[in-house]
Amino acid sequence: MPELPEVETIRRQLEGALVGQSIRAIDIVAPKSFQGNPELIIGSIIVGIGRRGKHLIFKFENGCGMLIHLKMSGQMIICRDDPADCLNDGDDPSGRLYDQNEKYTRVKFKISNGQELLFNDMRRFGFVRVLDQNQMQTLEEDLGLGVEPLEDDFTADHLSKLLKKKPKSLIKPFLLDQSNIAGIGNIYADEALFAAMIAPDRQAGDLSAGEIANLAEVIQEVLEKSLKLGGSSMRMYVQTDGSRGSFLDQANVYGKEGFLCSRCNEGKIVRLKIAGRSSHFCPVCQR
C-alpha cells in the first residue's frame, strides 16, 4: 500500500500539474470505485491538493472536494497526450507496474488544459469520493487520523504522550495505527525501528525517554529520505509519470529477510508476524 512518502510524492506532482485547472468531464469506468456526485466538481477550478495520512484531498474553488485513497494498488497517472503513450513500461520488463491499454483504469478525469488524469486500481480497494461543502468542513474529524509525522507538532514530547496512553501496545502496531500517527505503514515502521535500534515487539511503555526522542527523529529522517527518492515501488506504486520510486533499493530491513544486518554484521534479518503484520528486523542489534 502506498504510504506517506508515496502519497506525498503523488500530491506534489499533481499539485504542480493541476492547480489552477478545472475538471471538464469525468468518465466513471468502474462505478464501485467512485462515490458522490461528479457534477459538484466539474467545471470548478482546483485551488489546492492536500494530503492527510494516506489520503489525497482535492480542493475546489466552489468549496467542494475530492478524497482519494489508493489502498493497495491505486495509481494516479497524468497523461499529457495520448493515454496509451503515458504508461511507459520500458523501465519494468515484467510489465507488472504498468497498466497496458488502461486495463485497470477505474476513473478518467478530463482536465481543462487537455491532460487526462487516470485513477488506476488493479485490486479495486481504492476509491474516489466527491465531497460537498459540508463534508469538507467535517472531513478532518471524519477521518479520525493522528498527528502528521512531518509536521512541526510531531515532537519527542508529543510521541511520548501518545505512547503513555497505550503503554501495553507493541511499538510496531502502535506505529501502524493511523489514529496515533498518520501515514506510516509497514515499510517505514520497519525502517524507522531499525534506525532507532528498537525491536518491533517492545511494549510502548518500556521505551526510555532517550529511545522515544531518537524514534521521533528517525521516523522523520526515514520519511524524508524516501520522499527524496520518490517513494517505494514494490508492486503497483508509480509516480504520476509512471516512473518508479527507489527507496527500497536502500532499505535496511524491509524485504531483506535472510540478509546480514548492514549495521552490526552479525545478525540476519528475520521476518516475524506481529499483530498479524509481517515485521522485518535484526534480532541482534534491535532490542
PDB file of C-alpha atoms in Angstrom:
ATOM      1  CA  MET A   1       0.000   0.000   0.000  1.00  0.00           C
ATOM      2  CA  PRO A   2       1.330   3.475  -0.807  1.00  0.00           C
ATOM      3  CA  GLU A   3       2.356   5.128   2.453  1.00  0.00           C
ATOM      4  CA  LEU A   4       3.061   8.747   3.355  1.00  0.00           C
ATOM      5  CA  PRO A   5       6.107   9.264   1.079  1.00  0.00           C
ATOM      6  CA  GLU A   6       4.386   7.735  -1.935  1.00  0.00           C
ATOM      7  CA  VAL A   7       1.148   9.675  -1.460  1.00  0.00           C
ATOM      8  CA  GLU A   8       3.032  12.911  -0.748  1.00  0.00           C
ATOM      9  CA  THR A   9       5.158  12.395  -3.868  1.00  0.00           C
ATOM     10  CA  ILE A  10       1.997  12.000  -5.927  1.00  0.00           C
ATOM     11  CA  ARG A  11       0.391  15.004  -4.204  1.00  0.00           C
ATOM     12  CA  ARG A  12       3.292  17.282  -5.072  1.00  0.00           C
ATOM     13  CA  GLN A  13       3.278  16.168  -8.687  1.00  0.00           C
ATOM     14  CA  LEU A  14      -0.492  16.559  -9.007  1.00  0.00           C
ATOM     15  CA  GLU A  15      -0.348  19.980  -7.375  1.00  0.00           C
ATOM     16  CA  GLY A  16       2.254  21.197  -9.845  1.00  0.00           C
ATOM     17  CA  ALA A  17       0.273  19.931 -12.821  1.00  0.00           C
ATOM     18  CA  LEU A  18      -3.352  20.566 -11.877  1.00  0.00           C
ATOM     19  CA  VAL A  19      -3.781  23.543  -9.533  1.00  0.00           C
ATOM     20  CA  GLY A  20      -5.425  26.351 -11.480  1.00  0.00           C
ATOM     21  CA  GLN A  21      -7.045  23.899 -13.885  1.00  0.00           C
ATOM     22  CA  SER A  22     -10.566  22.508 -13.785  1.00  0.00           C
ATOM     23  CA  ILE A  23     -12.103  19.109 -14.490  1.00  0.00           C
ATOM     24  CA  ARG A  24     -14.063  19.245 -17.752  1.00  0.00           C
ATOM     25  CA  ALA A  25     -15.533  15.742 -17.587  1.00  0.00           C
ATOM     26  CA  ILE A  26     -15.352  12.544 -15.551  1.00  0.00           C
ATOM     27  CA  ASP A  27     -15.608   9.089 -17.099  1.00  0.00           C
ATOM     28  CA  ILE A  28     -16.553   6.634 -14.354  1.00  0.00           C
ATOM     29  CA  VAL A  29     -15.355   3.341 -15.818  1.00  0.00           C
ATOM     30  CA  ALA A  30     -15.952   1.357 -12.609  1.00  0.00           C
ATOM     31  CA  PRO A  31     -18.897   2.734 -10.571  1.00  0.00           C
ATOM     32  CA  LYS A  32     -17.801   0.848  -7.446  1.00  0.00           C
ATOM     33  CA  SER A  33     -14.607   2.924  -7.378  1.00  0.00           C
ATOM     34  CA  PHE A  34     -16.447   6.269  -7.439  1.00  0.00           C
ATOM     35  CA  GLN A  35     -18.641   7.793  -4.745  1.00  0.00           C
ATOM     36  CA  GLY A  36     -20.616  11.026  -4.698  1.00  0.00           C
ATOM     37  CA  ASN A  37     -21.971  13.435  -7.287  1.00  0.00           C
ATOM     38  CA  PRO A  38     -19.421  14.272 -10.012  1.00  0.00           C
ATOM     39  CA  GLU A  39     -21.396  17.359 -11.044  1.00  0.00           C
ATOM     40  CA  LEU A  40     -20.311  19.064  -7.813  1.00  0.00           C
ATOM     41  CA  ILE A  41     -16.738  19.428  -9.060  1.00  0.00           C
ATOM     42  CA  ILE A  42     -16.997  19.521 -12.862  1.00  0.00           C
ATOM     43  CA  GLY A  43     -16.054  22.995 -14.073  1.00  0.00           C
ATOM     44  CA  SER A  44     -14.787  24.240 -10.709  1.00  0.00           C
ATOM     45  CA  ILE A  45     -11.142  25.301 -10.526  1.00  0.00           C
ATOM     46  CA  ILE A  46      -8.747  23.165  -8.473  1.00  0.00           C
ATOM     47  CA  VAL A  47      -7.309  25.538  -5.861  1.00  0.00           C
ATOM     48  CA  GLY A  48      -5.240  23.050  -3.881  1.00  0.00           C
ATOM     49  CA  ILE A  49      -4.316  19.415  -3.427  1.00  0.00           C
ATOM     50  CA  GLY A  50      -3.612  18.331   0.121  1.00  0.00           C
ATOM     51  CA  ARG A  51      -2.814  15.126   1.914  1.00  0.00           C
ATOM     52  CA  ARG A  52      -3.918  13.682   5.223  1.00  0.00           C
ATOM     53  CA  GLY A  53      -2.202  10.448   6.131  1.00  0.00           C
ATOM     54  CA  LYS A  54      -2.542   8.237   3.061  1.00  0.00           C
ATOM     55  CA  HIS A  55      -5.436  10.255   1.601  1.00  0.00           C
ATOM     56  CA  LEU A  56      -5.253  12.773  -1.238  1.00  0.00           C
ATOM     57  CA  ILE A  57      -7.595  15.748  -0.873  1.00  0.00           C
ATOM     58  CA  PHE A  58      -8.521  17.880  -3.901  1.00  0.00           C
ATOM     59  CA  LYS A  59      -9.912  21.303  -3.010  1.00  0.00           C
ATOM     60  CA  PHE A  60     -12.105  23.217  -5.454  1.00  0.00           C
ATOM     61  CA  GLU A  61     -12.961  26.890  -5.788  1.00  0.00           C
ATOM     62  CA  ASN A  62     -16.631  26.237  -5.003  1.00  0.00           C
ATOM     63  CA  GLY A  63     -15.784  24.725  -1.608  1.00  0.00           C
ATOM     64  CA  CYS A  64     -16.341  21.124  -2.625  1.00  0.00           C
ATOM     65  CA  GLY A  65     -13.627  18.496  -2.614  1.00  0.00           C
ATOM     66  CA  MET A  66     -12.497  15.076  -3.727  1.00  0.00           C
ATOM     67  CA  LEU A  67     -10.988  12.429  -1.451  1.00  0.00           C
ATOM     68  CA  ILE A  68      -8.833   9.701  -2.993  1.00  0.00           C
ATOM     69  CA  HIS A  69      -7.359   6.658  -1.262  1.00  0.00           C
ATOM     70  CA  LEU A  70      -5.042   4.440  -3.293  1.00  0.00           C
ATOM     71  CA  LYS A  71      -5.317   1.495  -0.870  1.00  0.00           C
ATOM     72  CA  MET A  72      -3.227  -1.491  -2.070  1.00  0.00           C
ATOM     73  CA  SER A  73      -2.723  -0.887  -5.783  1.00  0.00           C
ATOM     74  CA  GLY A  74      -4.003   2.559  -6.732  1.00  0.00           C
ATOM     75  CA  GLN A  75      -2.169   4.789  -9.204  1.00  0.00           C
ATOM     76  CA  MET A  76      -2.652   8.394 -10.316  1.00  0.00           C
ATOM     77  CA  ILE A  77      -1.291   8.816 -13.836  1.00  0.00           C
ATOM     78  CA  ILE A  78      -1.135  12.114 -15.727  1.00  0.00           C
ATOM     79  CA  CYS A  79      -1.429  11.704 -19.493  1.00  0.00           C
ATOM     80  CA  ARG A  80      -0.309  14.720 -21.456  1.00  0.00           C
ATOM     81  CA  ASP A  81      -1.120  13.394 -24.923  1.00  0.00           C
ATOM     82  CA  ASP A  82      -2.420  10.002 -25.946  1.00  0.00           C
ATOM     83  CA  PRO A  83      -3.271   7.970 -22.790  1.00  0.00           C
ATOM     84  CA  ALA A  84      -1.779   4.903 -24.469  1.00  0.00           C
ATOM     85  CA  ASP A  85       1.588   6.664 -24.515  1.00  0.00           C
ATOM     86  CA  CYS A  86       1.661   7.765 -20.886  1.00  0.00           C
ATOM     87  CA  LEU A  87       2.191   4.316 -19.395  1.00  0.00           C
ATOM     88  CA  ASN A  88       5.797   3.709 -20.299  1.00  0.00           C
ATOM     89  CA  ASP A  89       6.630   0.113 -19.402  1.00  0.00           C
ATOM     90  CA  GLY A  90      10.208   0.375 -20.587  1.00  0.00           C
ATOM     91  CA  ASP A  91      11.512   0.633 -17.027  1.00  0.00           C
ATOM     92  CA  ASP A  92       9.800  -2.555 -15.937  1.00  0.00           C
ATOM     93  CA  PRO A  93      10.305  -5.547 -18.265  1.00  0.00           C
ATOM     94  CA  SER A  94       7.791  -7.616 -16.300  1.00  0.00           C
ATOM     95  CA  GLY A  95       5.059  -5.082 -17.037  1.00  0.00           C
ATOM     96  CA  ARG A  96       3.638  -5.587 -13.542  1.00  0.00           C
ATOM     97  CA  LEU A  97       3.835  -1.929 -12.543  1.00  0.00           C
ATOM     98  CA  TYR A  98       2.080  -0.571 -15.609  1.00  0.00           C
ATOM     99  CA  ASP A  99      -1.477  -0.952 -16.823  1.00  0.00           C
ATOM    100  CA  GLN A 100      -1.341  -1.707 -20.517  1.00  0.00           C
ATOM    101  CA  ASN A 101      -4.275  -0.377 -22.574  1.00  0.00           C
ATOM    102  CA  GLU A 102      -5.805   1.164 -19.446  1.00  0.00           C
ATOM    103  CA  LYS A 103      -6.855  -2.304 -18.314  1.00  0.00           C
ATOM    104  CA  TYR A 104      -7.130  -1.250 -14.683  1.00  0.00           C
ATOM    105  CA  THR A 105      -8.319   2.337 -15.161  1.00  0.00           C
ATOM    106  CA  ARG A 106     -11.361   2.927 -12.942  1.00  0.00           C
ATOM    107  CA  VAL A 107     -11.902   6.679 -13.369  1.00  0.00           C
ATOM    108  CA  LYS A 108     -10.767   9.144 -16.057  1.00  0.00           C
ATOM    109  CA  PHE A 109     -10.663  12.894 -15.484  1.00  0.00           C
ATOM    110  CA  LYS A 110     -10.545  15.242 -18.480  1.00  0.00           C
ATOM    111  CA  ILE A 111      -8.578  18.335 -17.444  1.00  0.00           C
ATOM    112  CA  SER A 112      -9.097  21.834 -18.865  1.00  0.00           C
ATOM    113  CA  ASN A 113      -5.519  22.034 -20.189  1.00  0.00           C
ATOM    114  CA  GLY A 114      -6.026  18.957 -22.352  1.00  0.00           C
ATOM    115  CA  GLN A 115      -4.411  16.476 -19.991  1.00  0.00           C
ATOM    116  CA  GLU A 116      -6.110  13.360 -18.720  1.00  0.00           C
ATOM    117  CA  LEU A 117      -5.778  12.084 -15.165  1.00  0.00           C
ATOM    118  CA  LEU A 118      -6.259   8.352 -14.668  1.00  0.00           C
ATOM    119  CA  PHE A 119      -7.164   6.608 -11.435  1.00  0.00           C
ATOM    120  CA  ASN A 120      -5.930   3.042 -11.901  1.00  0.00           C
ATOM    121  CA  ASP A 121      -6.547   0.287  -9.382  1.00  0.00           C
ATOM    122  CA  MET A 122      -5.888  -3.363 -10.158  1.00  0.00           C
ATOM    123  CA  ARG A 123      -7.268  -4.725  -6.883  1.00  0.00           C
ATOM    124  CA  ARG A 124     -10.263  -2.358  -6.676  1.00  0.00           C
ATOM    125  CA  PHE A 125      -9.840  -1.465  -2.989  1.00  0.00           C
ATOM    126  CA  GLY A 126      -9.137   2.214  -3.636  1.00  0.00           C
ATOM    127  CA  PHE A 127     -11.773   4.883  -4.124  1.00  0.00           C
ATOM    128  CA  VAL A 128     -12.545   8.363  -5.414  1.00  0.00           C
ATOM    129  CA  ARG A 129     -15.128  10.238  -3.323  1.00  0.00           C
ATOM    130  CA  VAL A 130     -16.634  13.630  -4.168  1.00  0.00           C
ATOM    131  CA  LEU A 131     -17.364  15.715  -1.076  1.00  0.00           C
ATOM    132  CA  ASP A 132     -19.865  18.538  -0.801  1.00  0.00           C
ATOM    133  CA  GLN A 133     -19.127  21.707   1.165  1.00  0.00           C
ATOM    134  CA  ASN A 134     -20.487  20.316   4.438  1.00  0.00           C
ATOM    135  CA  GLN A 135     -18.476  17.115   4.094  1.00  0.00           C
ATOM    136  CA  MET A 136     -15.335  19.167   3.500  1.00  0.00           C
ATOM    137  CA  GLN A 137     -15.987  21.066   6.726  1.00  0.00           C
ATOM    138  CA  THR A 138     -16.161  17.847   8.774  1.00  0.00           C
ATOM    139  CA  LEU A 139     -13.505  15.885   6.871  1.00  0.00           C
ATOM    140  CA  GLU A 140     -10.743  16.184   9.470  1.00  0.00           C
ATOM    141  CA  GLU A 141     -12.991  14.861  12.223  1.00  0.00           C
ATOM    142  CA  ASP A 142     -14.475  12.162   9.997  1.00  0.00           C
ATOM    143  CA  LEU A 143     -11.055  10.791   9.029  1.00  0.00           C
ATOM    144  CA  GLY A 144     -10.024  10.424  12.676  1.00  0.00           C
ATOM    145  CA  LEU A 145      -6.320  10.474  11.895  1.00  0.00           C
ATOM    146  CA  GLY A 146      -3.443  11.151  14.258  1.00  0.00           C
ATOM    147  CA  VAL A 147      -0.556  13.579  14.001  1.00  0.00           C
ATOM    148  CA  GLU A 148       1.300  14.090  10.722  1.00  0.00           C
ATOM    149  CA  PRO A 149       4.891  12.895  11.349  1.00  0.00           C
ATOM    150  CA  LEU A 150       6.469  15.514   9.074  1.00  0.00           C
ATOM    151  CA  GLU A 151       4.675  18.453  10.691  1.00  0.00           C
ATOM    152  CA  ASP A 152       6.194  20.638  13.406  1.00  0.00           C
ATOM    153  CA  ASP A 153       3.835  19.331  16.090  1.00  0.00           C
ATOM    154  CA  PHE A 154       5.298  15.824  15.798  1.00  0.00           C
ATOM    155  CA  THR A 155       7.932  16.025  18.513  1.00  0.00           C
ATOM    156  CA  ALA A 156       9.511  13.650  21.004  1.00  0.00           C
ATOM    157  CA  ASP A 157       7.242  15.110  23.678  1.00  0.00           C
ATOM    158  CA  HIS A 158       4.153  14.538  21.554  1.00  0.00           C
ATOM    159  CA  LEU A 159       5.196  10.963  20.777  1.00  0.00           C
ATOM    160  CA  SER A 160       5.887  10.334  24.456  1.00  0.00           C
ATOM    161  CA  LYS A 161       2.383  11.470  25.395  1.00  0.00           C
ATOM    162  CA  LEU A 162       0.864   9.205  22.755  1.00  0.00           C
ATOM    163  CA  LEU A 163       2.865   6.210  23.974  1.00  0.00           C
ATOM    164  CA  LYS A 164       1.852   6.821  27.587  1.00  0.00           C
ATOM    165  CA  LYS A 165      -1.792   6.478  26.589  1.00  0.00           C
ATOM    166  CA  LYS A 166      -1.158   2.954  25.276  1.00  0.00           C
ATOM    167  CA  PRO A 167       1.701   1.551  27.396  1.00  0.00           C
ATOM    168  CA  LYS A 168       0.789  -2.094  26.702  1.00  0.00           C
ATOM    169  CA  SER A 169       0.725  -1.659  22.935  1.00  0.00           C
ATOM    170  CA  LEU A 170       3.579  -3.229  20.997  1.00  0.00           C
ATOM    171  CA  ILE A 171       5.540  -0.486  19.276  1.00  0.00           C
ATOM    172  CA  LYS A 172       5.139  -1.807  15.714  1.00  0.00           C
ATOM    173  CA  PRO A 173       1.310  -1.992  15.793  1.00  0.00           C
ATOM    174  CA  PHE A 174       1.314   1.371  17.569  1.00  0.00           C
ATOM    175  CA  LEU A 175       3.156   2.978  14.651  1.00  0.00           C
ATOM    176  CA  LEU A 176       0.769   1.398  12.148  1.00  0.00           C
ATOM    177  CA  ASP A 177      -2.335   2.687  13.950  1.00  0.00           C
ATOM    178  CA  GLN A 178      -3.414   5.672  11.859  1.00  0.00           C
ATOM    179  CA  SER A 179      -5.213   7.243  14.820  1.00  0.00           C
ATOM    180  CA  ASN A 180      -1.812   7.622  16.520  1.00  0.00           C
ATOM    181  CA  ILE A 181       0.411   8.750  13.641  1.00  0.00           C
ATOM    182  CA  ALA A 182      -0.966   9.271  10.144  1.00  0.00           C
ATOM    183  CA  GLY A 183       0.707   7.858   7.066  1.00  0.00           C
ATOM    184  CA  ILE A 184       3.183   5.298   8.421  1.00  0.00           C
ATOM    185  CA  GLY A 185       2.804   1.789   7.033  1.00  0.00           C
ATOM    186  CA  ASN A 186       4.753  -1.447   7.175  1.00  0.00           C
ATOM    187  CA  ILE A 187       7.792  -0.328   5.192  1.00  0.00           C
ATOM    188  CA  TYR A 188       8.571   2.827   7.144  1.00  0.00           C
ATOM    189  CA  ALA A 189       7.653   1.397  10.539  1.00  0.00           C
ATOM    190  CA  ASP A 190      10.217  -1.374   9.987  1.00  0.00           C
ATOM    191  CA  GLU A 191      12.870   1.019   8.694  1.00  0.00           C
ATOM    192  CA  ALA A 192      12.337   3.555  11.492  1.00  0.00           C
ATOM    193  CA  LEU A 193      12.502   0.906  14.218  1.00  0.00           C
ATOM    194  CA  PHE A 194      15.714  -0.420  12.703  1.00  0.00           C
ATOM    195  CA  ALA A 195      17.220   3.069  12.652  1.00  0.00           C
ATOM    196  CA  ALA A 196      16.169   3.551  16.284  1.00  0.00           C
ATOM    197  CA  MET A 197      17.540   0.099  17.269  1.00  0.00           C
ATOM    198  CA  ILE A 198      14.167  -0.840  18.791  1.00  0.00           C
ATOM    199  CA  ALA A 199      12.665  -4.318  18.412  1.00  0.00           C
ATOM    200  CA  PRO A 200       9.161  -4.240  16.893  1.00  0.00           C
ATOM    201  CA  ASP A 201       7.694  -6.330  19.732  1.00  0.00           C
ATOM    202  CA  ARG A 202       8.755  -3.951  22.516  1.00  0.00           C
ATOM    203  CA  GLN A 203       5.921  -2.532  24.591  1.00  0.00           C
ATOM    204  CA  ALA A 204       5.354   1.198  24.239  1.00  0.00           C
ATOM    205  CA  GLY A 205       5.575   1.681  27.988  1.00  0.00           C
ATOM    206  CA  ASP A 206       9.056   0.124  28.096  1.00  0.00           C
ATOM    207  CA  LEU A 207      10.722   2.737  25.906  1.00  0.00           C
ATOM    208  CA  SER A 208      13.044   5.185  27.636  1.00  0.00           C
ATOM    209  CA  ALA A 209      12.873   8.933  27.077  1.00  0.00           C
ATOM    210  CA  GLY A 210      16.042   8.708  25.003  1.00  0.00           C
ATOM    211  CA  GLU A 211      14.638   5.936  22.831  1.00  0.00           C
ATOM    212  CA  ILE A 212      11.436   7.898  22.261  1.00  0.00           C
ATOM    213  CA  ALA A 213      13.354  11.029  21.272  1.00  0.00           C
ATOM    214  CA  ASN A 214      15.504   9.023  18.880  1.00  0.00           C
ATOM    215  CA  LEU A 215      12.483   7.252  17.400  1.00  0.00           C
ATOM    216  CA  ALA A 216      10.701  10.546  16.715  1.00  0.00           C
ATOM    217  CA  GLU A 217      13.795  11.851  14.952  1.00  0.00           C
ATOM    218  CA  VAL A 218      14.453   8.798  12.789  1.00  0.00           C
ATOM    219  CA  ILE A 219      10.804   8.499  11.745  1.00  0.00           C
ATOM    220  CA  GLN A 220      11.144  11.912  10.142  1.00  0.00           C
ATOM    221  CA  GLU A 221      14.542  11.098   8.660  1.00  0.00           C
ATOM    222  CA  VAL A 222      13.323   7.864   7.060  1.00  0.00           C
ATOM    223  CA  LEU A 223      10.225   9.525   5.602  1.00  0.00           C
ATOM    224  CA  GLU A 224      12.217  12.477   4.261  1.00  0.00           C
ATOM    225  CA  LYS A 225      14.752  10.139   2.671  1.00  0.00           C
ATOM    226  CA  SER A 226      12.008   8.229   0.909  1.00  0.00           C
ATOM    227  CA  LEU A 227      10.466  11.466  -0.340  1.00  0.00           C
ATOM    228  CA  LYS A 228      13.779  12.417  -1.930  1.00  0.00           C
ATOM    229  CA  LEU A 229      13.885   9.017  -3.652  1.00  0.00           C
ATOM    230  CA  GLY A 230      10.326   9.160  -4.950  1.00  0.00           C
ATOM    231  CA  GLY A 231       8.952   6.572  -2.516  1.00  0.00           C
ATOM    232  CA  SER A 232       8.982   2.776  -2.646  1.00  0.00           C
ATOM    233  CA  SER A 233       7.930   0.824  -5.740  1.00  0.00           C
ATOM    234  CA  MET A 234       7.450  -2.758  -4.675  1.00  0.00           C
ATOM    235  CA  ARG A 235       4.318  -3.812  -6.531  1.00  0.00           C
ATOM    236  CA  MET A 236       1.966  -1.304  -8.137  1.00  0.00           C
ATOM    237  CA  TYR A 237       3.120   2.090  -6.882  1.00  0.00           C
ATOM    238  CA  VAL A 238       4.412   4.502  -9.505  1.00  0.00           C
ATOM    239  CA  GLN A 239       4.685   8.272  -9.718  1.00  0.00           C
ATOM    240  CA  THR A 240       2.305  10.295 -11.891  1.00  0.00           C
ATOM    241  CA  ASP A 241       4.500   9.859 -14.969  1.00  0.00           C
ATOM    242  CA  GLY A 242       4.752   6.092 -14.470  1.00  0.00           C
ATOM    243  CA  SER A 243       8.285   6.146 -13.051  1.00  0.00           C
ATOM    244  CA  ARG A 244       9.365   4.117 -10.031  1.00  0.00           C
ATOM    245  CA  GLY A 245      10.478   5.229  -6.598  1.00  0.00           C
ATOM    246  CA  SER A 246      13.859   3.907  -5.464  1.00  0.00           C
ATOM    247  CA  PHE A 247      13.738   3.921  -1.652  1.00  0.00           C
ATOM    248  CA  LEU A 248      13.632   0.128  -1.383  1.00  0.00           C
ATOM    249  CA  ASP A 249      16.975  -0.056  -3.162  1.00  0.00           C
ATOM    250  CA  GLN A 250      18.444   1.453   0.016  1.00  0.00           C
ATOM    251  CA  ALA A 251      16.221  -0.235   2.621  1.00  0.00           C
ATOM    252  CA  ASN A 252      17.993  -1.842   5.576  1.00  0.00           C
ATOM    253  CA  VAL A 253      15.447  -4.428   6.719  1.00  0.00           C
ATOM    254  CA  TYR A 254      12.220  -4.348   4.726  1.00  0.00           C
ATOM    255  CA  GLY A 255      12.288  -7.188   2.223  1.00  0.00           C
ATOM    256  CA  LYS A 256      15.770  -8.219   3.428  1.00  0.00           C
ATOM    257  CA  GLU A 257      14.878 -11.464   5.209  1.00  0.00           C
ATOM    258  CA  GLY A 258      17.949 -13.696   5.498  1.00  0.00           C
ATOM    259  CA  PHE A 259      20.429 -10.923   4.659  1.00  0.00           C
ATOM    260  CA  LEU A 260      23.226  -9.985   7.060  1.00  0.00           C
ATOM    261  CA  CYS A 261      22.434  -6.877   9.082  1.00  0.00           C
ATOM    262  CA  SER A 262      24.054  -3.842   7.474  1.00  0.00           C
ATOM    263  CA  ARG A 263      24.769  -2.289  10.871  1.00  0.00           C
ATOM    264  CA  CYS A 264      26.069  -4.993  13.225  1.00  0.00           C
ATOM    265  CA  ASN A 265      27.213  -7.503  10.562  1.00  0.00           C
ATOM    266  CA  GLU A 266      26.228 -10.270  12.978  1.00  0.00           C
ATOM    267  CA  GLY A 267      22.506 -10.844  12.898  1.00  0.00           C
ATOM    268  CA  LYS A 268      20.481 -11.923   9.905  1.00  0.00           C
ATOM    269  CA  ILE A 269      17.299 -10.025   9.157  1.00  0.00           C
ATOM    270  CA  VAL A 270      14.249 -12.029  10.197  1.00  0.00           C
ATOM    271  CA  ARG A 271      10.605 -11.675   9.291  1.00  0.00           C
ATOM    272  CA  LEU A 272       8.106 -12.239  12.066  1.00  0.00           C
ATOM    273  CA  LYS A 273       4.358 -11.682  12.245  1.00  0.00           C
ATOM    274  CA  ILE A 274       3.428  -9.223  14.970  1.00  0.00           C
ATOM    275  CA  ALA A 275      -0.262  -8.451  15.481  1.00  0.00           C
ATOM    276  CA  GLY A 276      -0.972 -10.034  12.115  1.00  0.00           C
ATOM    277  CA  ARG A 277       1.544  -7.959  10.139  1.00  0.00           C
ATOM    278  CA  SER A 278       4.963  -9.006   8.873  1.00  0.00           C
ATOM    279  CA  SER A 279       7.863  -7.240  10.576  1.00  0.00           C
ATOM    280  CA  HIS A 280      11.479  -7.215   9.411  1.00  0.00           C
ATOM    281  CA  PHE A 281      14.241  -6.589  11.933  1.00  0.00           C
ATOM    282  CA  CYS A 282      17.677  -7.570  13.191  1.00  0.00           C
ATOM    283  CA  PRO A 283      17.394  -9.749  16.330  1.00  0.00           C
ATOM    284  CA  VAL A 284      20.935  -8.816  17.400  1.00  0.00           C
ATOM    285  CA  CYS A 285      21.030  -5.024  17.388  1.00  0.00           C
ATOM    286  CA  GLN A 286      17.335  -4.201  17.750  1.00  0.00           C
ATOM    287  CA  ARG A 287      16.416  -4.555  21.403  1.00  0.00           C
TER     288      ARG A 287
END
